[in-house]
Short mmCIF file of C-alpha atoms and ligand atoms in Angstrom, two decimals:
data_model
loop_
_atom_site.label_atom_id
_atom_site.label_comp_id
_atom_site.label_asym_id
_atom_site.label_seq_id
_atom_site.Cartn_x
_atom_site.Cartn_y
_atom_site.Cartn_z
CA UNK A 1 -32.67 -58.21 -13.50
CA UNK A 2 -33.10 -54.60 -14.61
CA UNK A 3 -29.73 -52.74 -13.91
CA UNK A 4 -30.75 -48.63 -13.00
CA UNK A 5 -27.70 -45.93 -11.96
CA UNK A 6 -28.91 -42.97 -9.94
CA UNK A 7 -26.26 -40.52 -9.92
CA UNK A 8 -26.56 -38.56 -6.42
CA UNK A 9 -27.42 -39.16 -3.07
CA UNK A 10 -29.22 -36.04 -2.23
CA UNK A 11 -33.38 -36.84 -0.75
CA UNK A 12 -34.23 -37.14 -5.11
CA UNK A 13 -31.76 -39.55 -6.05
CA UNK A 14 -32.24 -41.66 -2.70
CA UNK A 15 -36.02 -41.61 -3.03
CA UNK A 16 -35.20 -43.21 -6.67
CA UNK A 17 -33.18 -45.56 -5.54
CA UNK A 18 -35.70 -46.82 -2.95
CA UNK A 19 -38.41 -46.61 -5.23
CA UNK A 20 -36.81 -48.66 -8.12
CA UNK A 21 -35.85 -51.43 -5.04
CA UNK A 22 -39.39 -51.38 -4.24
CA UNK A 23 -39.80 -52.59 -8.18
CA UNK A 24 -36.88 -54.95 -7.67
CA UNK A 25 -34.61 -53.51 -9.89
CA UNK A 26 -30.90 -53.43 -8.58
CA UNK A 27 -29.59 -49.93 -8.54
CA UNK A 28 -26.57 -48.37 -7.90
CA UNK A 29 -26.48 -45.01 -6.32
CA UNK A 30 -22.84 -43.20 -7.66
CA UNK A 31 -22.24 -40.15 -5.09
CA UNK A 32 -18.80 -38.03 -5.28
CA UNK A 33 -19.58 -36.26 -1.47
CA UNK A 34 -21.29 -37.47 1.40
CA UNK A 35 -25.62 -38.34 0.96
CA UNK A 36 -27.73 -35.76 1.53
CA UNK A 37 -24.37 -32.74 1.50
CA UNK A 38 -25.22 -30.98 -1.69
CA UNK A 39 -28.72 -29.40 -2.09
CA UNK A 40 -30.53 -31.37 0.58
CA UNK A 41 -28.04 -30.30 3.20
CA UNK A 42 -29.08 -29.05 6.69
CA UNK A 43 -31.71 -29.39 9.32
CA UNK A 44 -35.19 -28.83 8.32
CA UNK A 45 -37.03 -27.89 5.29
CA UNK A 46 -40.75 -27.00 4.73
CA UNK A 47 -43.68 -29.87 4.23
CA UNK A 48 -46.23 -27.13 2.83
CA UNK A 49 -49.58 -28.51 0.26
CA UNK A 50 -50.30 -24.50 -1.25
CA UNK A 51 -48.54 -23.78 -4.75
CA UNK A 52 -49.79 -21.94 -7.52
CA UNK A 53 -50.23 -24.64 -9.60
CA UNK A 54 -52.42 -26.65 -8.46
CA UNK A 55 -51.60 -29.99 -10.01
CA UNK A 56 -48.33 -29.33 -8.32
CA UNK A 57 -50.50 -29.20 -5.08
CA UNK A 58 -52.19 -32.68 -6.14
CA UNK A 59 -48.37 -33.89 -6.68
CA UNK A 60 -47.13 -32.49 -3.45
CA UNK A 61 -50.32 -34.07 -1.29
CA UNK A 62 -49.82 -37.74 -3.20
CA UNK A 63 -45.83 -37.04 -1.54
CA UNK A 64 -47.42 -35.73 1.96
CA UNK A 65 -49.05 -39.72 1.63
CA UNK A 66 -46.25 -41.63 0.81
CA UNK A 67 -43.94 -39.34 3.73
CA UNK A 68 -46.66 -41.42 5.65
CA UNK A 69 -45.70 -44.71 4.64
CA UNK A 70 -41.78 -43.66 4.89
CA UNK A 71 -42.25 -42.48 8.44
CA UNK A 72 -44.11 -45.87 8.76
CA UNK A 73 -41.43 -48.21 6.98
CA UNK A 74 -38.23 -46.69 8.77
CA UNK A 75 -40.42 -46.27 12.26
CA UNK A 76 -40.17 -42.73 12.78
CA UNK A 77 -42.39 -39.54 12.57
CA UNK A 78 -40.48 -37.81 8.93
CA UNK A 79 -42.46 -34.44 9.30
CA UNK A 80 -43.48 -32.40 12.16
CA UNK A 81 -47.06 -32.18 13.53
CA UNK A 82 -46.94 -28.41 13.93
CA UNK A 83 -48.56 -27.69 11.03
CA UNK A 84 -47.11 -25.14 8.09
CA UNK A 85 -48.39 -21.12 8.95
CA UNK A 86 -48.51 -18.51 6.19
CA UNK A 87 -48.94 -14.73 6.34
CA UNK A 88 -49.54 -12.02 3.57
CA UNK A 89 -51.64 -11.29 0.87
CA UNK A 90 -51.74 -14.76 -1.04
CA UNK A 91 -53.21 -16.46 2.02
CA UNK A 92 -57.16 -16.24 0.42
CA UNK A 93 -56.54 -17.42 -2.48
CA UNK A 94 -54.10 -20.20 -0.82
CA UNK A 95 -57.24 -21.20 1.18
CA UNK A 96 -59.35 -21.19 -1.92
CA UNK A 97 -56.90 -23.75 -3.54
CA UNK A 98 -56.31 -26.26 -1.03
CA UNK A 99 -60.02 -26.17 -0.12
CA UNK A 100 -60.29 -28.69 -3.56
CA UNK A 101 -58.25 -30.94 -2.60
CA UNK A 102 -59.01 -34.05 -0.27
CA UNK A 103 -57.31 -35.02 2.91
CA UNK A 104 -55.72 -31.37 3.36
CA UNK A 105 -57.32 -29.60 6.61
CA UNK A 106 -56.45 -25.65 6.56
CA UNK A 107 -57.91 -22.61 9.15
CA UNK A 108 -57.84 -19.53 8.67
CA UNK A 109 -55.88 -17.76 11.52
CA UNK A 110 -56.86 -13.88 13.33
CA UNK A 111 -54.76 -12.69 15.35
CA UNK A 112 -55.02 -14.07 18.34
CA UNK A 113 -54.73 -17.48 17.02
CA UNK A 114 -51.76 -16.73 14.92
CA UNK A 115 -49.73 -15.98 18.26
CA UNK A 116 -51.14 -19.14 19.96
CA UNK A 117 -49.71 -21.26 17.38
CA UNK A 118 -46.80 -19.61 16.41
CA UNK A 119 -45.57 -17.14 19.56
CA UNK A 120 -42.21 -16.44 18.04
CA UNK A 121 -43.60 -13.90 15.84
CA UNK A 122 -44.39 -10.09 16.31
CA UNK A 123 -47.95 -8.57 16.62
CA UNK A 124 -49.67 -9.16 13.24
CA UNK A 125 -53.30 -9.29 12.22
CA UNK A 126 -53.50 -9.30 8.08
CA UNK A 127 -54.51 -12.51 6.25
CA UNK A 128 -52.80 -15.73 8.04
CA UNK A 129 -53.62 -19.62 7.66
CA UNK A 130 -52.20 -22.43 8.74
CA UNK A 131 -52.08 -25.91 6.74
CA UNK A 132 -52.11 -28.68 9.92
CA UNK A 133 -50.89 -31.58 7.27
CA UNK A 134 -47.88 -29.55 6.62
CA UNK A 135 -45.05 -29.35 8.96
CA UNK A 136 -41.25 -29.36 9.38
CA UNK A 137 -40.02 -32.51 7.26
CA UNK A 138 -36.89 -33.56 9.30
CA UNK A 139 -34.05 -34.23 6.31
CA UNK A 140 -31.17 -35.71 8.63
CA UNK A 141 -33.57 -38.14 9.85
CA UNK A 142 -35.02 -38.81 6.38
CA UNK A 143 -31.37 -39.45 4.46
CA UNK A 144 -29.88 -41.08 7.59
CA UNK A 145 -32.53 -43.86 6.80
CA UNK A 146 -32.77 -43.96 3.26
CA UNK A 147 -29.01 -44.42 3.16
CA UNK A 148 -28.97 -46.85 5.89
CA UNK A 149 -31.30 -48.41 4.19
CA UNK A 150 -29.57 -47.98 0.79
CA UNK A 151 -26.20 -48.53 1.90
CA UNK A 152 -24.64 -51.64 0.19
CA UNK A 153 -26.08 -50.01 -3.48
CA UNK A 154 -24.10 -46.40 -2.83
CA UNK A 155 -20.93 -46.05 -5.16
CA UNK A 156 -18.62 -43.61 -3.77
CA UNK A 157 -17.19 -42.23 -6.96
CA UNK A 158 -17.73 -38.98 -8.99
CA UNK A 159 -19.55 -39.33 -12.13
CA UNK A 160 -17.58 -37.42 -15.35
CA UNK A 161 -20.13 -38.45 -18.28
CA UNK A 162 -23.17 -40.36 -19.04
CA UNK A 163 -24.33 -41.22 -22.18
CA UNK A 164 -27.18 -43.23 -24.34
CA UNK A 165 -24.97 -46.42 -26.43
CA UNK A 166 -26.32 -47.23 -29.48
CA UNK A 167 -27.48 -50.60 -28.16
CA UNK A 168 -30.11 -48.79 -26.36
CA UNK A 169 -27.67 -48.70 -22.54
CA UNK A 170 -26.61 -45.91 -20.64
CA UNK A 171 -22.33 -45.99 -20.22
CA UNK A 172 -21.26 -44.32 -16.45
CA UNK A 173 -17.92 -43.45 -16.87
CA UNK A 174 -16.77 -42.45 -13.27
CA UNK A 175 -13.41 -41.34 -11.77
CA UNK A 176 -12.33 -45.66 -11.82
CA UNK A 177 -14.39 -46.91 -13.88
CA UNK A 178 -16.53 -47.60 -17.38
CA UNK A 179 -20.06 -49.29 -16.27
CA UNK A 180 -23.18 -50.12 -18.41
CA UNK A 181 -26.62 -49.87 -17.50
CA UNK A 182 -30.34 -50.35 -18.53
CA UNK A 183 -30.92 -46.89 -17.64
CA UNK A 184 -29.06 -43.76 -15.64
CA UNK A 185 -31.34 -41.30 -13.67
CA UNK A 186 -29.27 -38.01 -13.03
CA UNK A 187 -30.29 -36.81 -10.19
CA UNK A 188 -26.81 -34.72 -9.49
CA UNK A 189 -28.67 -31.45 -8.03
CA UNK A 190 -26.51 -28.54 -9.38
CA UNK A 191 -24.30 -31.15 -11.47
CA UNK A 192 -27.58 -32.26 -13.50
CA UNK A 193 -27.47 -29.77 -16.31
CA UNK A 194 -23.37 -30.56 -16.78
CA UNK A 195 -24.08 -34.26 -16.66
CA UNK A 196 -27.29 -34.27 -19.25
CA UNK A 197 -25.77 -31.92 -22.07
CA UNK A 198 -22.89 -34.51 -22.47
CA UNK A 199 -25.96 -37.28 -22.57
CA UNK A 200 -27.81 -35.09 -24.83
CA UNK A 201 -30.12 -33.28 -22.84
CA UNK A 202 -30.62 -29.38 -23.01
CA UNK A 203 -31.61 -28.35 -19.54
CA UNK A 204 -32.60 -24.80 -19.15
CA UNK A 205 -31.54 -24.90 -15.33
CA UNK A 206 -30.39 -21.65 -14.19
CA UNK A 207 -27.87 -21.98 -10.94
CA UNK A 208 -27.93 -18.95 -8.07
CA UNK A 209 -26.79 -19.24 -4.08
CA UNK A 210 -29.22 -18.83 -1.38
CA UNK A 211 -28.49 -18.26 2.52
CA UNK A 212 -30.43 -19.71 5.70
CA UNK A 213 -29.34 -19.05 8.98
CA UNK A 214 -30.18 -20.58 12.37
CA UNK A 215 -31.65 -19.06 15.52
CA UNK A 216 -31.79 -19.86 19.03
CA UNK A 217 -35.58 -19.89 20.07
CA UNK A 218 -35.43 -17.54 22.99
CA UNK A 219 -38.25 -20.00 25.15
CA UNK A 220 -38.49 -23.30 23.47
CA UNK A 221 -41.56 -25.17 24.59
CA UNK A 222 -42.65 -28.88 24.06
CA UNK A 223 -45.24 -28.46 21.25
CA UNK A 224 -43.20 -28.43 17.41
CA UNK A 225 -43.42 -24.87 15.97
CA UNK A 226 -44.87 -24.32 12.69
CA UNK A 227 -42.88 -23.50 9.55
CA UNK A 228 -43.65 -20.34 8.57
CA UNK A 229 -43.63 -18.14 5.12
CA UNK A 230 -44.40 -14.31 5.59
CA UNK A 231 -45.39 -13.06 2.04
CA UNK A 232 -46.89 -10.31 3.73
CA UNK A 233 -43.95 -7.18 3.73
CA UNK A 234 -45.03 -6.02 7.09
CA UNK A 235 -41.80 -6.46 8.68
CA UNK A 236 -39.68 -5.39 5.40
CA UNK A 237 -39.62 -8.56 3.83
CA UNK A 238 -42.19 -10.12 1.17
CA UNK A 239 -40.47 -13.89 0.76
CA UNK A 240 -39.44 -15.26 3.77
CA UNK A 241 -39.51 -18.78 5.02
CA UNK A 242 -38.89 -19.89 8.18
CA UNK A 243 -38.94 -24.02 9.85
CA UNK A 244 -37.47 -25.37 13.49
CA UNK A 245 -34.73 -28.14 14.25
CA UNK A 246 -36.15 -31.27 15.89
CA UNK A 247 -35.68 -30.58 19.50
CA UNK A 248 -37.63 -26.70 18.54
CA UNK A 249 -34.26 -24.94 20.26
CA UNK A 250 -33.32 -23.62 16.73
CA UNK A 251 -35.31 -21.77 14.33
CA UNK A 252 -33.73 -21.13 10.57
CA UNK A 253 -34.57 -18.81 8.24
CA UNK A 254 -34.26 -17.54 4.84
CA UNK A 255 -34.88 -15.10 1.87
CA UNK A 256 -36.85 -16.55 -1.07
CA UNK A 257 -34.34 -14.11 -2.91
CA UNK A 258 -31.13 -15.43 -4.34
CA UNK A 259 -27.81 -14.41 -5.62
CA UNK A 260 -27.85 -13.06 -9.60
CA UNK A 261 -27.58 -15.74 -11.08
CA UNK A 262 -24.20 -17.42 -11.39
CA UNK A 263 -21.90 -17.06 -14.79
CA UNK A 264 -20.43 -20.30 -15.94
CA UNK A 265 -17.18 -19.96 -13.79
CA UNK A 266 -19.96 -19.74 -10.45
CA UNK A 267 -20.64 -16.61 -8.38
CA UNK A 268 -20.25 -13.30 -9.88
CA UNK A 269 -20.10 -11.34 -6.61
CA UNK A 270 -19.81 -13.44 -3.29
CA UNK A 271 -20.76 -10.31 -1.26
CA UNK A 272 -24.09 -11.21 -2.51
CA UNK A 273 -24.46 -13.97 -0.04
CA UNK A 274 -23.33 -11.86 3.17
CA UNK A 275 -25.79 -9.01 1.93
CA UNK A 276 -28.59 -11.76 2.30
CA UNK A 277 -27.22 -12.79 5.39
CA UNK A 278 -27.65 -9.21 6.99
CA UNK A 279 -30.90 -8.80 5.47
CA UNK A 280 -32.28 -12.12 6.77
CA UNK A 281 -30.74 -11.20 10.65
CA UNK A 282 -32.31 -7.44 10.21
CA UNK A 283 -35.43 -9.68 9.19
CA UNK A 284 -35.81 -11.21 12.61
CA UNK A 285 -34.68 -8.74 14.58
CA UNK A 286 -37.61 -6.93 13.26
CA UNK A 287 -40.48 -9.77 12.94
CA UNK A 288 -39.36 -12.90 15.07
CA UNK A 289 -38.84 -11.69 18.47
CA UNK A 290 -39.29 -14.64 20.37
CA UNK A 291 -35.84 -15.77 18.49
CA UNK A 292 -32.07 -14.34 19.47
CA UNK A 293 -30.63 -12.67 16.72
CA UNK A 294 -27.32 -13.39 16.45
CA UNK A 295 -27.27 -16.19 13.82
CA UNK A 296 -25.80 -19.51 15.15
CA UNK A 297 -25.51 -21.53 11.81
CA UNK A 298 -25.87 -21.24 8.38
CA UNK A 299 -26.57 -23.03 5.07
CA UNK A 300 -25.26 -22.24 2.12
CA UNK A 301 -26.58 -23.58 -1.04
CA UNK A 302 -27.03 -23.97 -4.82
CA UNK A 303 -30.30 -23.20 -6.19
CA UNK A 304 -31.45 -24.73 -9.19
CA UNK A 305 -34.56 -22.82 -11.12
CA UNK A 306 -36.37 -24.18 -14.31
CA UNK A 307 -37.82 -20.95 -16.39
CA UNK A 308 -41.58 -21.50 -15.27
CA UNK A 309 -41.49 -20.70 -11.66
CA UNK A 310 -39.49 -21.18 -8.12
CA UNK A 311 -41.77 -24.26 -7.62
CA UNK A 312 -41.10 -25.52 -11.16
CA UNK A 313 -39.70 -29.06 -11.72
CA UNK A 314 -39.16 -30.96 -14.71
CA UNK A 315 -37.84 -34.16 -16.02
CA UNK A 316 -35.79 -34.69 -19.55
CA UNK A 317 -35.43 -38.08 -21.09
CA UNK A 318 -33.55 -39.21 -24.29
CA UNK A 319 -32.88 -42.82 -24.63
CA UNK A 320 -32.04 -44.21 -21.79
CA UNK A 321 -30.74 -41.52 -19.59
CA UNK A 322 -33.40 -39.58 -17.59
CA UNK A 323 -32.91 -36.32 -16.04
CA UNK A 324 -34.55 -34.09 -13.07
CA UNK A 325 -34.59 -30.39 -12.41
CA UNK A 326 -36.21 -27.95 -10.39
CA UNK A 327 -36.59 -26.09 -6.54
CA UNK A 328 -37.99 -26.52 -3.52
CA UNK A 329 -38.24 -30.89 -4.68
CA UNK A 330 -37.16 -31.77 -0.79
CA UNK A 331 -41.23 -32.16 -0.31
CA UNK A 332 -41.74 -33.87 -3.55
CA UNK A 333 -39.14 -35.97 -3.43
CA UNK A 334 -41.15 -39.32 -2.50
CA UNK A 335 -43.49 -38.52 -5.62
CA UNK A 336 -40.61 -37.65 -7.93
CA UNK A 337 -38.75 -40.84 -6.65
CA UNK A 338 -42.09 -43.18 -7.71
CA UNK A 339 -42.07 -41.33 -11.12
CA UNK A 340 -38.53 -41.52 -12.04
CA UNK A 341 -38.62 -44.74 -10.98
CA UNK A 342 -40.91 -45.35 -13.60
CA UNK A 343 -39.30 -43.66 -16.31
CA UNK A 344 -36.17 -45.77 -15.82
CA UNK A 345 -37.86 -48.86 -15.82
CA UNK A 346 -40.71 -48.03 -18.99
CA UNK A 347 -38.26 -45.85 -20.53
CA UNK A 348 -41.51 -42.98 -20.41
CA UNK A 349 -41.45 -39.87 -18.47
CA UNK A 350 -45.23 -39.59 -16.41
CA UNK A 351 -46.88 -36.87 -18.50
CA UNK A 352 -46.89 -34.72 -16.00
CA UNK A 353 -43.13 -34.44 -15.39
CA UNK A 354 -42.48 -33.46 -18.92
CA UNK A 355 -40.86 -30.10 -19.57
CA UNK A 356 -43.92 -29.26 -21.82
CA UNK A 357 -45.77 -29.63 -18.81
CA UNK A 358 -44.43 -27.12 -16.65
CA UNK A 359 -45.55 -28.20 -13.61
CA UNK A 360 -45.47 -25.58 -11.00
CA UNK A 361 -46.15 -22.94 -12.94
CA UNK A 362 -47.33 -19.97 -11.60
CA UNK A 363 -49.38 -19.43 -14.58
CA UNK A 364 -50.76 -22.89 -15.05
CA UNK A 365 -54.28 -24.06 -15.53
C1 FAD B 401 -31.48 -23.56 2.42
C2 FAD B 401 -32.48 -24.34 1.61
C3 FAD B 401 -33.80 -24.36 1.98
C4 FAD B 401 -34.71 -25.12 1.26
N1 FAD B 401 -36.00 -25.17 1.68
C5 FAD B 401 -36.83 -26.06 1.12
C6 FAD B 401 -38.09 -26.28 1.71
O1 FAD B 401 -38.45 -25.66 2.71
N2 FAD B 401 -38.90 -27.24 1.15
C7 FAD B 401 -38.51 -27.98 0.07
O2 FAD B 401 -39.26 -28.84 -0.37
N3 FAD B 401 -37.31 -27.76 -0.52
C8 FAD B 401 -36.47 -26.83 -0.01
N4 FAD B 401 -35.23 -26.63 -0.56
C9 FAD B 401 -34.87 -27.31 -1.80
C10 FAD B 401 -34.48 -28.75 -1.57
O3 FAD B 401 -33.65 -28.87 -0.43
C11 FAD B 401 -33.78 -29.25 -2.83
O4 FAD B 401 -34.62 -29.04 -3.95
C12 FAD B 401 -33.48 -30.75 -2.73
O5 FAD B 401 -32.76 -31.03 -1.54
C13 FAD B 401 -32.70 -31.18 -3.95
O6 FAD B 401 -32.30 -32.52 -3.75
P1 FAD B 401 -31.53 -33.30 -4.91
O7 FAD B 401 -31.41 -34.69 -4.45
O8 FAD B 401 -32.17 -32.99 -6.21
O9 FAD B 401 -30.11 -32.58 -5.00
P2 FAD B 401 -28.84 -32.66 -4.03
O10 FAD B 401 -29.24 -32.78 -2.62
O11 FAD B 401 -27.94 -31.52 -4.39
O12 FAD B 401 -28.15 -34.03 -4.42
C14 FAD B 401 -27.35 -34.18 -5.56
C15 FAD B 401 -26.17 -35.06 -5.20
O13 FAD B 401 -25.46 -35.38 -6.39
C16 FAD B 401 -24.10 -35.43 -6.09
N5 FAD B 401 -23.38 -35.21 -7.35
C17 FAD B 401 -23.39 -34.10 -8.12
N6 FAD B 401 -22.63 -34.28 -9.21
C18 FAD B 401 -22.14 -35.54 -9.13
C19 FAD B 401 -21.29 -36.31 -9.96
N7 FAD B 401 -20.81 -35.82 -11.13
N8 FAD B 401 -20.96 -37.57 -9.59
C20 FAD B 401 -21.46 -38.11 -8.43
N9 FAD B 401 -22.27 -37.40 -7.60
C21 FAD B 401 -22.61 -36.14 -7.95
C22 FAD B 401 -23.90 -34.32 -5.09
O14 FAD B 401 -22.73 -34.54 -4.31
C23 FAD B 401 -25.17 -34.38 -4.28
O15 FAD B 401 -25.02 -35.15 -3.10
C24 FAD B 401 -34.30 -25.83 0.11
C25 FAD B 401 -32.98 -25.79 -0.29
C26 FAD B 401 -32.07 -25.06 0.46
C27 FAD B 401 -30.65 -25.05 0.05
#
C-alpha cells in the first residue's frame, strides 16, 4: 500500500489526509500542536466564490461542491446559509465575474436590501452584492470531524527535516524518530517554507501577523448573518472582513492589512498588532453599530503570502516531497486536499497549482 506523510493538522493538511484515504493510501498526519491551532485557528472564516482570478473562482466553486459532500459525509451543515455580502467599489466587476460561472447565484443589493440582510451595519447605499452560495464556513466543526475522523493516522510529534532519498522516498526525521515514506506533503502553514528549503524547495513565502477580534452582536436573531467584506472606505477602512460564530451572538472582524513583514528572528515591532487592534475596534465603532465594541476575543495569526497576490496559492514539488503555500486556503482547502492528494500519489503537481501558474493572481488571464 502507498505510504503518504502529511506534516500538519491545520484544515490543508487534514483535507489531504482525507483525500489520500479516500484513494486508499495509508497516511500519517505528523502534528507538533493541537489540529486545527496554527493558521486555521478560531471560529469562523469566510466561504466567498469572487477573486480576481477567475480560475481561482472556478477552483474555489469546485471546493464550495465538495464542502457539500463533507457537510454530507460527517452529517452536518460545514458553511452557513447566510450568504457572503460585499460593499465598495469592486462589487460590479465582482458581479460581472461570477455571472460566468455555473451554480453561483449573486444579487445585487440597494440599500434597503443591504440592511435587510445584514442589519448590523450603518446606513450605506454605494455598490453592494451578496453571493447566497457563500457563507460562514464553521472551522471548529470542520477539524473536530476531520480529526475525529482522522484520528488513529495523527502522529503527535514535531517534524525537524524532510528530505527526497536517493531511492526515490521521502525520510521524516521527527523529534523520536527516522521514518520513510512514498511521499511527504508539507502542509506545516508558517513552518512550510523552513521545512521545504531543507527538502530542496525555494518557497518565496513571505510571513506577517494579522489580528481579528470578536464582537458581541448587540440583538442576535435566528437567521445566520452574512460574512461581510467592506472594500468600500466609507467608514475609514478599504479591507475589512467581517463573519459570525455559529450561534450569530459573536461577530469577528479584521483588517486585510498585516504587520511589515516579519525578519527572520519573527516580528519586528509587536506594537504593530495592538495598532491593528485599535484600528479594527475604531472600525466598528464607526460602521457596525448593531455590534458592542468592546472586543471580547481575539485571534492572532501568521500570515503566509506568495508574491502574486493575497489570494495566491501555490504548490512546489521535487522528488517526492510536495509542498503548499498561500492565504486565505481555509475555503480551498477541500480542492487543494483532492490535488495534493494527487501529487503524492502520481508524483505530478495539477497544472494549475504550479508556481508558474500563479493562481490567484490579481493580474491573471
Ligand atoms: C484571522 C484569520 C482569518 C482568516 N480568514 C479567512 C477567511 O475568511 N477565508 C479563508 O478561506 N481563509 C482565511 N484565513 C486563512 C486560512 O485560515 C489559512 O489559510 C488556513 O487555515 C491555513 O491552513 P493550513 O492547514 O495551511 O495551515 P495551519 O492551520 O497553520 O496548519 C499547519 C499545521 O502544521 C503544524 N506544524 C508546523 N510545523 C510543524 C512541524 N515542523 N512539525 C509538525 N507539525 C508542524 C502546525 O502546528 C499547524 O497545526 C484566515 C486566517 C486567519 C488567521
Amino acid at each position: 500500500m502507498t505510504r503518504i506523510a502529511v506534516v500538519g493538522a491545520g484544515i490543508v493538511g487534514l483535507a489531504t489526509a482525507w483525500a489520500l484515504r479516500q484513494h486508499g493510501a495509508e497516511v500519517r498526519i505528523f502534528e507538533s500542536g493541537a489540529p486545527g491551532g496554527g493558521q486555521s485557528a478560531g471560529e469562523s472564516r469566510i466561504f466567498r466564490h469572487a477573486h480576481d482570478d477567475a480560475r481561482l473562482a472556478r477552483f474555489v466553486s469546485h471546493s464550495r461542491q465538495l464542502w457539500r459532500t463533507w457537510s454530507e459525509v460527517f452529517g452536518q451543515p460545514l458553511i452557513s446559509p447566510g450568504g457572503a455580502i460585499a460593499i465598495g467599489p469592486g462589487v460590479p466587476e465582482k458581479l460581472k465575474l461570477l455571472d460566468q460561472l455555473d451554480h453561483v447565484p449573486t444579487a445585487p443589493l440597494n440599500r434597503e436590501a443591504l440592511q435587510e440582510r445584514f442589519p448590523l451595519v450603518a446606513d450605506y447605499s454605494g455598490p453592494a452584492m451578496v453571493d447566497l452560495h457563500g457563507g460562514t464556513i464553521h472551522t471548529l466543526a470542520a477539524i473536530d470531524a476531520l480529526t475525529g475522523a482522522l484520528r488513529a493516522d495523527v502522529v503527535h510529534d514535531h517534524v525537524l527535516s524532510v528530505r527526497s532519498t536517493a531511492t526515490g522516498a521521502a525520510e521524516v526525521r521527527t523529534g523520536t524518530g527516522a521514518e520513510t515514506f512514498d511521499h511527504v506533503v508539507l502542509c506545516a502553514g508558517r513552518g512550510t517554507a523552513e521545512l521545504a528549503h531543507g527538502a530542496g524547495l525555494d518557497l518565496p513565502v513571505q510571513l506577517s501577523a494579522h489580528v481579528r477580534l470578536a464582537f458581541a452582536v448587540r440583538h442576535p436573531g435566528k437567521d445566520p448573518l452574512p460574512t461581510f467584506q467592506d472594500g468600500s472606505d466609507a467608514f475609514g477602512e478599504s479591507g475589512v472582513y467581517g463573519a459570525p460564530s455559529q450561534d450569530n451572538r459573536r461577530y469577528s472582524i479584521g483588517l486585510s492589512d498585516t504587520t511589515r513583514p516579519a525578519g527572520p528572528r519573527g516580528l519586528d515591532d509587536p506594537a504593530e498588532l495592538n495598532a491593528l487592534t485599535e484600528r479594527t475596534a475604531a472600525y466598528v465603532r464607526r460602521a457596525l453599530p448593531g455590534l458592542d465594541p468592546t472586543p471580547r476575543g481575539h485571534v492572532h495569526c501568521w500570515v503566509t503570502t506568495v508574491p502574486w497576490g493575497d489570494d495566491g496559492v501555490g504548490a512546489w514539488s521535487d522528488g517526492a516531497v510536495t509542498a503548499i503555500a498561500g492565504h486565505n486556503l481555509f475555503k480551498q482547502a477541500p480542492a487543494l486536499g483532492e490535488a495534493l492528494a494527487e501529487a503524492a500519489l502520481t508524483g505530478v503537481v495539477p497544472e494549475l497549482l504550479r508556481p508558474e501558474s500563479r493562481l490567484g493572481a490579481a493580474d491573471s488571464p
